[in-house]
Coordinates of C-alpha atoms in Angstrom, one line a residue:
Chain R
M1 CA 101.2 63.6 62.1
A2 CA 100.7 60.2 63.8
V3 CA 100.6 59.2 67.4
D4 CA 101.4 55.8 68.9
R5 CA 100.3 53.9 72.0
S6 CA 102.7 55.6 74.4
D7 CA 101.4 59.1 73.3
I8 CA 97.8 58.0 73.9
E9 CA 98.8 56.7 77.4
K10 CA 100.6 59.9 78.3
I11 CA 97.7 62.1 77.1
A12 CA 95.2 60.0 79.0
T13 CA 97.3 60.5 82.2
L14 CA 97.6 64.3 81.7
A15 CA 93.8 64.4 81.1
R16 CA 93.1 62.2 84.1
I17 CA 91.2 59.8 81.9
K18 CA 91.3 56.1 82.7
L19 CA 91.5 54.0 79.5
D20 CA 90.5 50.4 79.1
E21 CA 93.6 48.5 77.8
N22 CA 91.6 46.9 75.0
S23 CA 90.3 50.2 73.7
I24 CA 93.8 51.8 73.2
P25 CA 94.4 50.5 69.7
E26 CA 91.0 51.8 68.5
I27 CA 91.5 55.2 70.2
T28 CA 95.0 55.5 68.7
S29 CA 93.8 54.9 65.2
S30 CA 90.8 57.3 65.7
I31 CA 93.1 60.0 66.9
C32 CA 95.4 59.4 64.0
D33 CA 92.5 59.9 61.6
I34 CA 91.5 63.1 63.3
L35 CA 95.1 64.4 63.1
A36 CA 95.2 63.5 59.4
L37 CA 92.1 65.7 58.9
V38 CA 93.8 68.5 60.8
D39 CA 96.9 68.1 58.6
K40 CA 94.6 68.5 55.6
M41 CA 93.0 71.7 57.1
Q42 CA 96.5 73.0 57.7
L43 CA 97.1 73.1 53.9
V44 CA 94.5 75.9 53.5
K45 CA 96.3 79.2 53.0
T46 CA 95.5 81.5 55.9
D47 CA 98.3 84.0 55.6
D48 CA 96.1 87.0 54.9
I49 CA 93.4 86.1 57.4
E50 CA 93.3 87.7 60.8
P51 CA 92.8 85.1 63.5
M52 CA 89.5 85.3 65.4
A53 CA 89.2 84.8 69.2
H54 CA 85.5 83.7 68.7
P55 CA 83.4 82.5 65.8
L56 CA 80.8 85.1 66.5
D57 CA 81.5 88.6 65.2
A58 CA 80.3 90.2 68.4
I59 CA 81.7 91.7 71.6
Q60 CA 81.3 90.8 75.2
R61 CA 78.4 92.3 77.2
L62 CA 79.2 93.4 80.7
R63 CA 77.3 92.9 84.0
C64 CA 77.0 95.6 86.6
D65 CA 78.7 94.8 89.9
K66 CA 75.8 93.7 92.0
V67 CA 75.3 90.6 94.2
T68 CA 72.4 88.8 92.6
E69 CA 72.9 85.3 93.9
E70 CA 71.5 83.9 97.1
D71 CA 73.0 81.1 99.2
Q72 CA 71.8 77.8 97.7
R73 CA 74.4 75.6 99.3
E74 CA 71.9 73.1 100.6
A75 CA 70.5 72.5 97.2
F76 CA 73.9 72.2 95.5
Q77 CA 75.2 69.9 98.2
Q78 CA 72.4 67.5 97.8
I79 CA 73.9 66.3 94.6
A80 CA 77.5 66.2 95.9
P81 CA 78.8 62.7 96.7
Q82 CA 80.2 63.8 100.1
T83 CA 80.1 67.0 102.2
E84 CA 81.0 67.9 105.8
D85 CA 80.7 71.2 107.7
G86 CA 79.5 72.9 104.5
L87 CA 82.6 71.7 102.6
Y88 CA 82.7 69.5 99.5
L89 CA 84.8 66.5 100.3
V90 CA 87.2 65.0 97.7
P91 CA 89.9 62.4 97.7
K92 CA 92.9 63.9 99.5
V93 CA 95.0 66.2 97.3
I94 CA 98.1 67.8 98.6
E95 CA 100.8 69.3 96.5
Chain X
M1 CA 133.0 84.7 92.8
E2 CA 130.6 87.6 93.1
W3 CA 127.0 86.9 92.3
E4 CA 124.2 89.0 91.0
T5 CA 120.6 88.2 91.8
V6 CA 117.9 88.6 89.2
I7 CA 114.3 88.9 90.5
G8 CA 111.0 89.2 88.7
L9 CA 107.6 89.2 90.4
E10 CA 104.1 88.0 89.6
V11 CA 101.6 89.7 91.8
H12 CA 98.0 88.6 92.3
V13 CA 95.7 91.4 93.5
Q14 CA 92.1 90.7 94.5
L15 CA 89.9 93.5 93.2
A16 CA 87.5 95.1 95.6
T17 CA 84.3 94.3 93.7
Q18 CA 81.0 93.4 95.5
S19 CA 80.4 90.4 93.2
K20 CA 82.5 87.9 91.4
I21 CA 84.2 88.4 88.0
F22 CA 81.8 86.1 86.1
S23 CA 78.9 85.6 88.5
G24 CA 76.6 87.5 90.8
S25 CA 77.9 85.8 94.0
S26 CA 79.2 87.9 96.8
T27 CA 83.0 88.2 97.3
R28 CA 82.8 89.1 101.0
F29 CA 85.6 87.5 103.0
G30 CA 84.9 85.2 105.9
A31 CA 81.4 83.8 105.0
A32 CA 80.5 80.2 106.0
P33 CA 82.0 77.7 103.4
N34 CA 80.3 77.5 100.0
T35 CA 77.5 80.0 100.9
Q36 CA 78.9 82.3 98.3
A37 CA 79.4 79.8 95.5
C38 CA 76.6 79.8 92.9
A39 CA 76.0 77.5 89.9
V40 CA 78.5 79.5 87.7
D41 CA 81.2 79.2 90.4
L42 CA 80.5 75.5 90.8
A43 CA 80.8 75.0 87.0
M44 CA 77.3 73.5 86.8
P45 CA 76.6 72.3 83.2
G46 CA 74.8 75.0 81.1
T47 CA 76.0 78.0 83.1
L48 CA 77.7 80.8 81.3
P49 CA 80.0 83.6 82.6
V50 CA 79.2 87.3 82.2
L51 CA 82.1 89.7 82.8
N52 CA 81.7 92.2 85.8
E53 CA 82.2 95.7 84.5
Q54 CA 83.7 96.9 87.7
A55 CA 86.5 94.3 87.5
L56 CA 87.3 95.5 84.0
R57 CA 87.2 99.2 85.1
Y58 CA 89.6 98.4 88.1
A59 CA 92.1 96.7 85.8
I60 CA 92.1 99.6 83.4
M61 CA 92.6 102.1 86.3
F62 CA 95.6 100.1 87.4
G63 CA 97.0 100.3 83.8
L64 CA 96.4 104.0 83.7
A65 CA 98.2 104.5 87.1
I66 CA 101.4 102.9 85.8
D67 CA 101.2 104.7 82.4
A68 CA 100.7 101.4 80.6
D69 CA 99.0 100.8 77.2
I70 CA 95.4 99.8 77.7
N71 CA 94.4 97.3 75.0
Q72 CA 91.1 98.3 73.6
R73 CA 90.6 94.7 72.5
S74 CA 91.3 92.0 75.0
V75 CA 90.5 88.2 75.1
F76 CA 89.9 85.7 77.8
D77 CA 91.6 82.3 77.6
R78 CA 91.3 79.0 79.3
K79 CA 94.2 77.7 81.3
N80 CA 93.6 74.0 81.8
Y81 CA 94.7 72.0 84.9
F82 CA 93.2 69.6 87.3
Y83 CA 92.7 70.6 90.9
P84 CA 89.5 70.2 93.0
D85 CA 89.4 73.8 94.0
L86 CA 89.0 74.7 90.3
P87 CA 85.6 73.1 89.4
K88 CA 85.6 73.9 85.7
G89 CA 89.0 72.2 85.2
Y90 CA 90.3 75.5 83.8
Q91 CA 91.0 78.9 85.0
T92 CA 89.6 81.7 83.0
T93 CA 92.5 84.1 82.4
Q94 CA 94.2 86.1 79.7
L95 CA 97.3 85.1 77.8
D96 CA 98.0 86.7 74.4
E97 CA 95.7 89.7 74.6
P98 CA 95.7 91.0 78.2
I99 CA 93.8 94.1 79.2
V100 CA 97.0 96.0 80.3
G101 CA 100.1 96.2 78.2
P102 CA 103.7 97.2 79.1
G103 CA 104.1 99.9 81.8
L104 CA 106.6 101.3 84.3
I105 CA 106.8 101.7 88.0
E106 CA 109.4 103.8 89.8
V107 CA 110.4 102.8 93.3
Q108 CA 112.5 104.7 95.8
L109 CA 115.1 102.8 97.8
D110 CA 116.3 103.4 101.4
D111 CA 119.3 105.3 100.2
G112 CA 117.1 107.7 98.4
S113 CA 118.0 106.5 94.9
C114 CA 115.2 105.6 92.4
K115 CA 114.9 102.5 90.3
Q116 CA 112.5 101.8 87.4
I117 CA 110.9 98.5 87.1
R118 CA 109.2 97.5 83.9
I119 CA 105.8 95.9 83.9
H120 CA 105.5 93.2 81.2
H121 CA 101.7 93.3 81.3
A122 CA 98.7 92.9 83.7
H123 CA 95.7 90.7 83.0
L124 CA 92.3 89.8 84.5
E125 CA 91.6 86.4 85.8
E126 CA 89.5 84.5 88.4
D127 CA 90.7 83.2 91.7
A128 CA 90.4 79.5 92.7
G129 CA 88.7 78.1 95.8
K130 CA 90.4 76.8 98.9
S131 CA 91.4 73.3 99.9
L132 CA 91.6 72.2 103.5
H133 CA 93.6 69.1 104.1
E134 CA 93.2 68.5 107.9
D135 CA 90.7 66.6 109.8
F136 CA 88.5 65.1 107.1
H137 CA 89.2 61.4 107.7
G138 CA 91.9 61.3 104.9
M139 CA 89.9 63.5 102.5
S140 CA 90.2 67.1 101.5
G141 CA 87.5 69.7 102.1
I142 CA 86.8 72.2 99.4
D143 CA 85.4 75.7 100.0
L144 CA 84.5 77.5 96.8
N145 CA 83.6 80.9 98.2
R146 CA 86.8 82.4 96.8
A147 CA 86.4 80.7 93.4
G148 CA 85.7 83.4 90.8
T149 CA 86.9 86.3 92.9
P150 CA 88.3 88.8 90.4
L151 CA 92.1 89.2 90.3
I152 CA 94.6 91.2 88.3
E153 CA 97.9 89.4 87.9
I154 CA 100.7 91.9 87.4
V155 CA 103.8 90.5 85.8
S156 CA 107.1 92.4 86.1
E157 CA 110.2 92.1 83.9
P158 CA 113.2 90.6 85.7
D159 CA 114.5 94.1 86.7
M160 CA 115.1 93.7 90.4
R161 CA 118.6 92.9 91.7
T162 CA 118.1 92.7 95.5
S163 CA 115.4 91.7 97.9
E164 CA 115.3 95.4 99.0
E165 CA 114.3 96.3 95.5
A166 CA 111.7 93.6 95.3
I167 CA 110.2 94.6 98.6
A168 CA 110.2 98.3 97.6
F169 CA 108.4 97.3 94.3
A170 CA 105.8 95.2 96.2
K171 CA 105.1 98.0 98.6
K172 CA 104.8 100.4 95.8
L173 CA 102.2 98.2 94.1
H174 CA 100.4 97.9 97.4
S175 CA 100.3 101.7 97.7
I176 CA 99.1 102.1 94.1
V177 CA 96.2 99.6 94.3
T178 CA 95.0 100.9 97.7
C179 CA 95.3 104.6 96.7
L180 CA 93.2 103.7 93.6
G181 CA 90.8 101.9 95.8
I182 CA 90.7 98.9 93.5
S183 CA 91.8 96.5 96.2
D184 CA 91.7 96.5 100.0
G185 CA 95.3 95.3 99.9
D186 CA 94.7 93.2 103.1
M187 CA 97.5 90.8 102.9
S188 CA 96.3 88.7 105.9
Q189 CA 93.2 87.9 103.9
G190 CA 95.2 87.1 100.8
S191 CA 94.2 90.2 98.9
M192 CA 97.8 90.4 97.6
R193 CA 100.0 87.4 96.9
F194 CA 103.4 87.3 95.4
D195 CA 105.2 84.7 93.2
V196 CA 108.9 85.5 93.1
N197 CA 111.1 84.3 90.2
I198 CA 114.7 84.2 91.2
S199 CA 118.0 83.4 89.5
V200 CA 121.6 84.2 90.0
R201 CA 124.5 84.9 87.6
P202 CA 128.2 85.8 87.9
K203 CA 128.4 89.6 88.4
G204 CA 129.1 91.4 85.1
T205 CA 127.6 88.7 82.9
E206 CA 124.5 89.2 80.8
E207 CA 123.0 85.8 80.4
L208 CA 120.2 84.9 82.8
G209 CA 120.7 81.8 85.1
T210 CA 118.1 79.1 85.5
R211 CA 115.2 80.5 87.6
T212 CA 113.0 79.1 90.2
E213 CA 109.6 80.3 91.2
T214 CA 108.6 80.6 94.9
K215 CA 104.9 80.8 95.1
N216 CA 102.2 82.4 97.2
L217 CA 104.1 84.7 99.6
N218 CA 101.6 86.8 101.4
S219 CA 103.7 89.3 103.4
F220 CA 106.6 91.6 102.7
R221 CA 108.6 90.0 105.5
F222 CA 108.1 86.5 104.3
M223 CA 109.0 87.6 100.8
E224 CA 112.2 89.2 102.0
R225 CA 113.1 86.0 103.9
A226 CA 112.2 83.7 101.1
I227 CA 114.3 85.6 98.6
K228 CA 117.4 85.6 100.9
L229 CA 116.9 81.9 101.5
E230 CA 116.5 81.0 97.8
V231 CA 119.5 83.2 96.7
E232 CA 121.7 81.5 99.3
R233 CA 120.5 78.1 98.2
Q234 CA 121.2 78.7 94.6
I235 CA 124.7 80.2 95.2
D236 CA 125.6 77.3 97.5
L237 CA 124.4 74.8 95.0
I238 CA 126.4 76.3 92.1
E239 CA 129.5 76.8 94.1
D240 CA 129.4 73.2 95.2
G241 CA 129.4 72.2 91.5
G242 CA 125.7 71.6 91.2
S243 CA 123.2 73.2 88.9
I244 CA 119.8 74.9 89.4
A245 CA 116.7 73.0 88.3
Q246 CA 113.9 75.0 86.9
E247 CA 111.1 74.3 89.4
T248 CA 108.3 75.7 91.5
R249 CA 109.1 76.0 95.2
L250 CA 107.0 76.6 98.3
Y251 CA 108.2 78.7 101.2
D252 CA 107.3 77.5 104.8
S253 CA 107.3 80.7 106.9
D254 CA 107.0 78.8 110.2
K255 CA 110.3 76.9 109.6
N256 CA 111.9 79.4 107.3
I257 CA 112.6 76.7 104.7
S258 CA 111.5 76.1 101.1
R259 CA 110.9 72.9 99.3
S260 CA 110.4 71.9 95.7
M261 CA 106.8 71.7 94.7
R262 CA 107.1 70.5 91.1
S263 CA 109.9 70.3 88.5
K264 CA 109.7 71.5 84.9
E265 CA 109.1 67.9 83.7
E266 CA 106.1 67.6 86.0
A267 CA 104.8 71.1 85.0
N268 CA 101.3 71.2 83.7
D269 CA 100.7 71.6 80.0
Y270 CA 98.1 74.2 80.4
R271 CA 96.7 73.9 76.8
Y272 CA 95.6 77.5 76.6
F273 CA 93.0 78.4 74.1
P274 CA 90.5 81.3 73.7
C275 CA 87.5 80.8 76.0
P276 CA 84.5 80.1 73.7
D277 CA 82.1 81.2 76.5
L278 CA 83.3 84.7 76.5
L279 CA 83.4 87.1 73.5
P280 CA 86.3 89.5 73.0
I281 CA 86.2 92.6 75.1
S282 CA 86.1 95.9 73.2
I283 CA 86.7 99.2 75.0
D284 CA 86.0 102.7 73.6
A285 CA 88.8 105.2 73.8
S286 CA 86.2 107.6 75.5
Y287 CA 85.6 105.0 78.3
I288 CA 89.4 104.9 79.0
N289 CA 89.7 108.7 78.8
E290 CA 86.9 109.1 81.3
L291 CA 88.6 106.8 83.7
R292 CA 91.9 108.6 83.2
E293 CA 90.4 111.9 84.0
N294 CA 88.8 110.6 87.2
L295 CA 91.7 108.7 88.5
P296 CA 92.1 109.1 92.3
E297 CA 95.2 110.8 93.6
L298 CA 98.2 108.5 93.2
P299 CA 100.9 107.8 95.8
E300 CA 103.5 110.1 94.2
A301 CA 101.1 113.0 93.9
K302 CA 99.9 112.4 97.5
K303 CA 103.4 112.4 98.7
A304 CA 104.3 115.7 97.0
R305 CA 101.1 117.2 98.4
F306 CA 101.8 116.0 101.9
V307 CA 105.3 117.7 101.7
S308 CA 104.0 120.9 100.3
S309 CA 100.7 121.4 102.2
Y310 CA 101.6 119.8 105.6
A311 CA 105.3 120.8 105.5
L312 CA 106.3 117.2 106.2
S313 CA 109.7 115.8 105.5
A314 CA 110.0 113.5 102.4
Y315 CA 110.6 110.6 104.8
D316 CA 107.4 111.2 106.8
A317 CA 105.4 111.8 103.6
N318 CA 106.6 108.5 102.3
M319 CA 105.6 106.6 105.4
L320 CA 102.2 108.3 105.6
T321 CA 101.3 107.6 101.9
A322 CA 102.4 103.9 102.0
D323 CA 98.7 103.0 101.9
R324 CA 95.5 104.9 101.5
A325 CA 94.0 104.0 104.9
T326 CA 97.1 105.5 106.7
A327 CA 97.0 108.6 104.4
D328 CA 93.3 109.1 105.1
Y329 CA 93.8 108.7 108.8
F330 CA 96.6 111.2 108.8
E331 CA 94.6 113.8 106.9
A332 CA 91.6 113.4 109.2
L333 CA 93.9 113.6 112.3
S334 CA 95.9 116.5 111.0
Q335 CA 92.8 118.5 110.1
A336 CA 91.0 117.8 113.4
C337 CA 94.0 118.7 115.7
G338 CA 95.4 121.4 113.5
D339 CA 99.0 120.3 113.9
A340 CA 100.4 118.2 111.0
K341 CA 103.8 117.5 112.6
L342 CA 102.3 116.3 115.9
A343 CA 99.7 114.3 114.0
A344 CA 102.5 112.6 111.9
N345 CA 104.6 111.9 115.0
W346 CA 101.7 110.3 116.9
L347 CA 100.5 108.3 113.9
M348 CA 104.0 106.9 113.1
G349 CA 104.9 106.6 116.8
E350 CA 102.5 105.5 119.5
L351 CA 99.6 104.5 117.1
S352 CA 101.8 102.5 114.6
A353 CA 103.5 100.7 117.5
S354 CA 100.2 99.8 119.1
L355 CA 98.7 98.6 115.8
N356 CA 101.8 96.5 115.1
N357 CA 101.9 95.0 118.6
H358 CA 98.3 94.0 118.3
D359 CA 98.5 93.0 114.6
I360 CA 95.7 95.3 113.7
N361 CA 95.2 97.2 110.5
I362 CA 94.6 101.0 110.7
E363 CA 91.2 100.4 109.2
H364 CA 90.2 98.6 112.4
C365 CA 92.0 101.0 114.8
P366 CA 90.2 101.2 118.1
I367 CA 91.0 104.9 118.3
S368 CA 89.5 107.1 115.6
A369 CA 91.3 110.0 114.1
K370 CA 88.9 112.4 115.8
Q371 CA 89.5 110.8 119.2
L372 CA 93.3 110.9 118.8
A373 CA 93.0 114.6 117.7
E374 CA 91.3 115.4 121.0
L375 CA 94.3 113.9 122.8
I376 CA 96.8 115.9 120.7
S377 CA 94.8 119.1 121.3
R378 CA 95.3 118.6 125.0
I379 CA 99.1 118.5 124.5
K380 CA 98.9 121.6 122.4
D381 CA 96.8 123.6 124.9
N382 CA 99.1 122.4 127.8
T383 CA 96.4 120.5 129.6
I384 CA 98.8 117.5 129.7
S385 CA 102.5 116.9 128.9
G386 CA 103.6 114.7 126.1
K387 CA 104.7 112.1 128.6
I388 CA 101.3 111.9 130.3
A389 CA 99.7 111.8 126.9
K390 CA 101.2 108.4 126.3
Q391 CA 99.5 107.2 129.5
V392 CA 96.2 108.6 128.3
F393 CA 96.7 107.0 124.9
E394 CA 97.2 103.6 126.5
A395 CA 93.9 104.1 128.4
M396 CA 92.1 105.2 125.2
W397 CA 93.5 102.1 123.4
N398 CA 92.1 100.0 126.2
G399 CA 88.7 101.5 125.7
E400 CA 88.5 103.6 128.9
G401 CA 86.9 106.5 127.1
S402 CA 87.8 109.8 125.4
A403 CA 91.0 111.7 126.2
D404 CA 89.1 114.3 128.2
T405 CA 87.2 111.7 130.2
I406 CA 90.5 109.9 131.1
I407 CA 92.4 113.0 132.0
E408 CA 89.5 114.1 134.3
A409 CA 89.0 110.6 135.8
K410 CA 92.6 110.0 136.5
G411 CA 93.4 113.5 137.6
L412 CA 96.2 113.9 135.0
K413 CA 95.8 117.6 134.3
Q414 CA 99.1 119.3 134.1
V415 CA 99.9 121.5 137.1
S416 CA 100.6 125.0 135.8
D417 CA 99.9 126.8 139.1
S418 CA 103.3 128.4 139.8
G419 CA 102.6 128.5 143.5
A420 CA 102.0 124.7 143.6
I421 CA 105.1 124.1 141.5
E422 CA 107.2 126.3 143.7
A423 CA 106.1 124.4 146.7
M424 CA 107.1 121.1 145.1
V425 CA 110.5 122.5 144.0
E426 CA 111.3 123.7 147.5
E427 CA 110.3 120.3 148.9
V428 CA 112.6 118.5 146.5
L429 CA 115.5 120.9 147.1
S430 CA 115.3 120.5 150.9
A431 CA 115.0 116.7 150.6
N432 CA 118.0 116.5 148.2
Q433 CA 120.5 118.9 149.7
A434 CA 123.4 116.7 148.6
M435 CA 122.3 116.9 144.9
V436 CA 121.9 120.6 145.2
D437 CA 125.5 121.0 146.7
D438 CA 126.8 118.7 144.0
Y439 CA 125.2 120.9 141.3
L440 CA 126.4 124.2 142.8
G441 CA 129.9 122.9 143.1
E442 CA 130.1 121.6 139.5
E443 CA 132.2 123.8 137.2
V444 CA 132.0 121.9 133.9
E445 CA 129.0 123.3 132.0
K446 CA 127.9 120.0 130.5
K447 CA 128.0 118.2 133.8
R448 CA 126.3 121.0 135.5
K449 CA 123.4 120.8 133.0
K450 CA 123.2 117.1 133.7
K451 CA 123.0 117.6 137.4
F452 CA 120.3 120.2 136.9
N453 CA 118.3 117.9 134.8
A454 CA 118.5 115.2 137.5
L455 CA 116.8 117.7 139.8
V456 CA 114.1 118.5 137.2
G457 CA 113.5 114.8 137.1
R458 CA 113.0 114.6 140.9
V459 CA 110.4 117.4 140.7
M460 CA 108.6 115.8 137.9
Q461 CA 108.6 112.6 139.8
A462 CA 107.2 114.3 142.9
S463 CA 104.4 115.8 140.7
K464 CA 103.7 112.3 139.2
G465 CA 104.6 113.8 135.8
K466 CA 101.9 116.4 136.0
A467 CA 103.9 119.5 136.6
N468 CA 104.4 121.7 133.5
P469 CA 108.0 120.9 132.6
S470 CA 109.0 124.3 131.3
Q471 CA 107.7 126.0 134.5
V472 CA 109.6 123.5 136.6
N473 CA 112.7 124.4 134.7
Q474 CA 112.2 128.1 135.2
I475 CA 111.4 127.9 138.8
L476 CA 114.1 125.5 139.7
Q477 CA 116.7 127.6 137.9
K478 CA 115.5 130.7 139.7
K479 CA 115.7 129.0 143.1
L480 CA 119.1 127.5 142.5
D481 CA 120.6 130.7 141.2
S482 CA 119.3 132.8 144.1

């Protein structure tokens, strides 16, 4: 499977990634290489293998329902670009 | 052409846990912004989720309550999309292997008929934060207190054909989750939110029409209005030669309009994949059995018990078991006053009306079951009449004290002293000779009765409502007949 420039531009938009115009040819060819590798992996016969949800053969540990966290808003908000009235401010989004 | 509506529901229910689904932050409603958002909720690098057992238990309890298959193995997936109130850039949810498999819910409609609605599945997931768009100099403010609150999303099959059925189904879900105690069911705080999938098709045909999804309805009334609006919109559009676009819509309850939010083309590609931060969940059969054996009384069983042990009508029992808080209040009230019928009447009458008027949930009712029981007892022991009781109730609602205090302070005690009543009757008779003559001259029995009642009314008025009505009747009759 191969992708072209327009695919890369669309994926970048969906992933909210800004691409440098000049880098697009290189990225396109890298992704084509990766997809070629995936195509190769697809040739492996996996019909008799049950899919795994996780590479570790283990099950999820559970937590008991207790509040263990204290308010650390001040510390967290020190590394936020902008805050006001305890809220994190972000560029306006409205759907 | 006659049209048939097809409705399916996706219902988000906030689970009543103390802490979040994957972190130890509190889920308490109404805290100052971001004071209940820890490093895990904020998606700080290096943090890892650990599943809250109580959330898992509540999801299983719901599944057991609707006779669904509980999947002993279940997996969390990532649903990827970009929105600032979702700091990780994905919602941790379940897709292919949800905790609760197919189930069934039976609802009763107003005409007494029953309808079965199939549940496709129910899964565990985390809630997102909240975005505030006003007053931040062109920016949006993000509060992540709600991020990570545990939810179950219940997905129905498209089995409903009218808004009435959809509302009945939504109410039934509300009563199940509150009876189980797995959610507070407080719609005003967003504890239950409905997404409604709607399509129409010519009556008698099988093929489903193109559907739209109206998102985030948070009251039964809005849901009913939004469904009616969308059905009308779709039928008008098709009858005018147009076609329905598959899209997500938002309902504006203030203006009673809906608008398109995003079309199918703009829809996110969620790129689901199993969450590598969480291992598969494995549940023992014994764990499920123990929950099954200890399941709280469900609405149907409660309803049947209310009919048999309190001798209530099916209608009353249905109303009183609509949610657990109402059912609990009724049981406390009925036991304290010893009269189930009066308790039911007062709860569904005066008390419900006052709660509705003030938009208060029964959990926050200013009059406790015990206090109301005291008032009802005073009606039963003839201290006051039913009419005066309403006056006392109003004073109690306004915080003027207990029933006995108010009756005493306002001098509302019923007059049962026959001498006093006789004096009042005589006074009224002599002051209203014309009415008396009119009554005595009347020959039609029905009219005669009416004229008699008018005189009873005058005596009651003279006593300011305090005379014992049955004594007034008796004495007045005796006087007039003599």
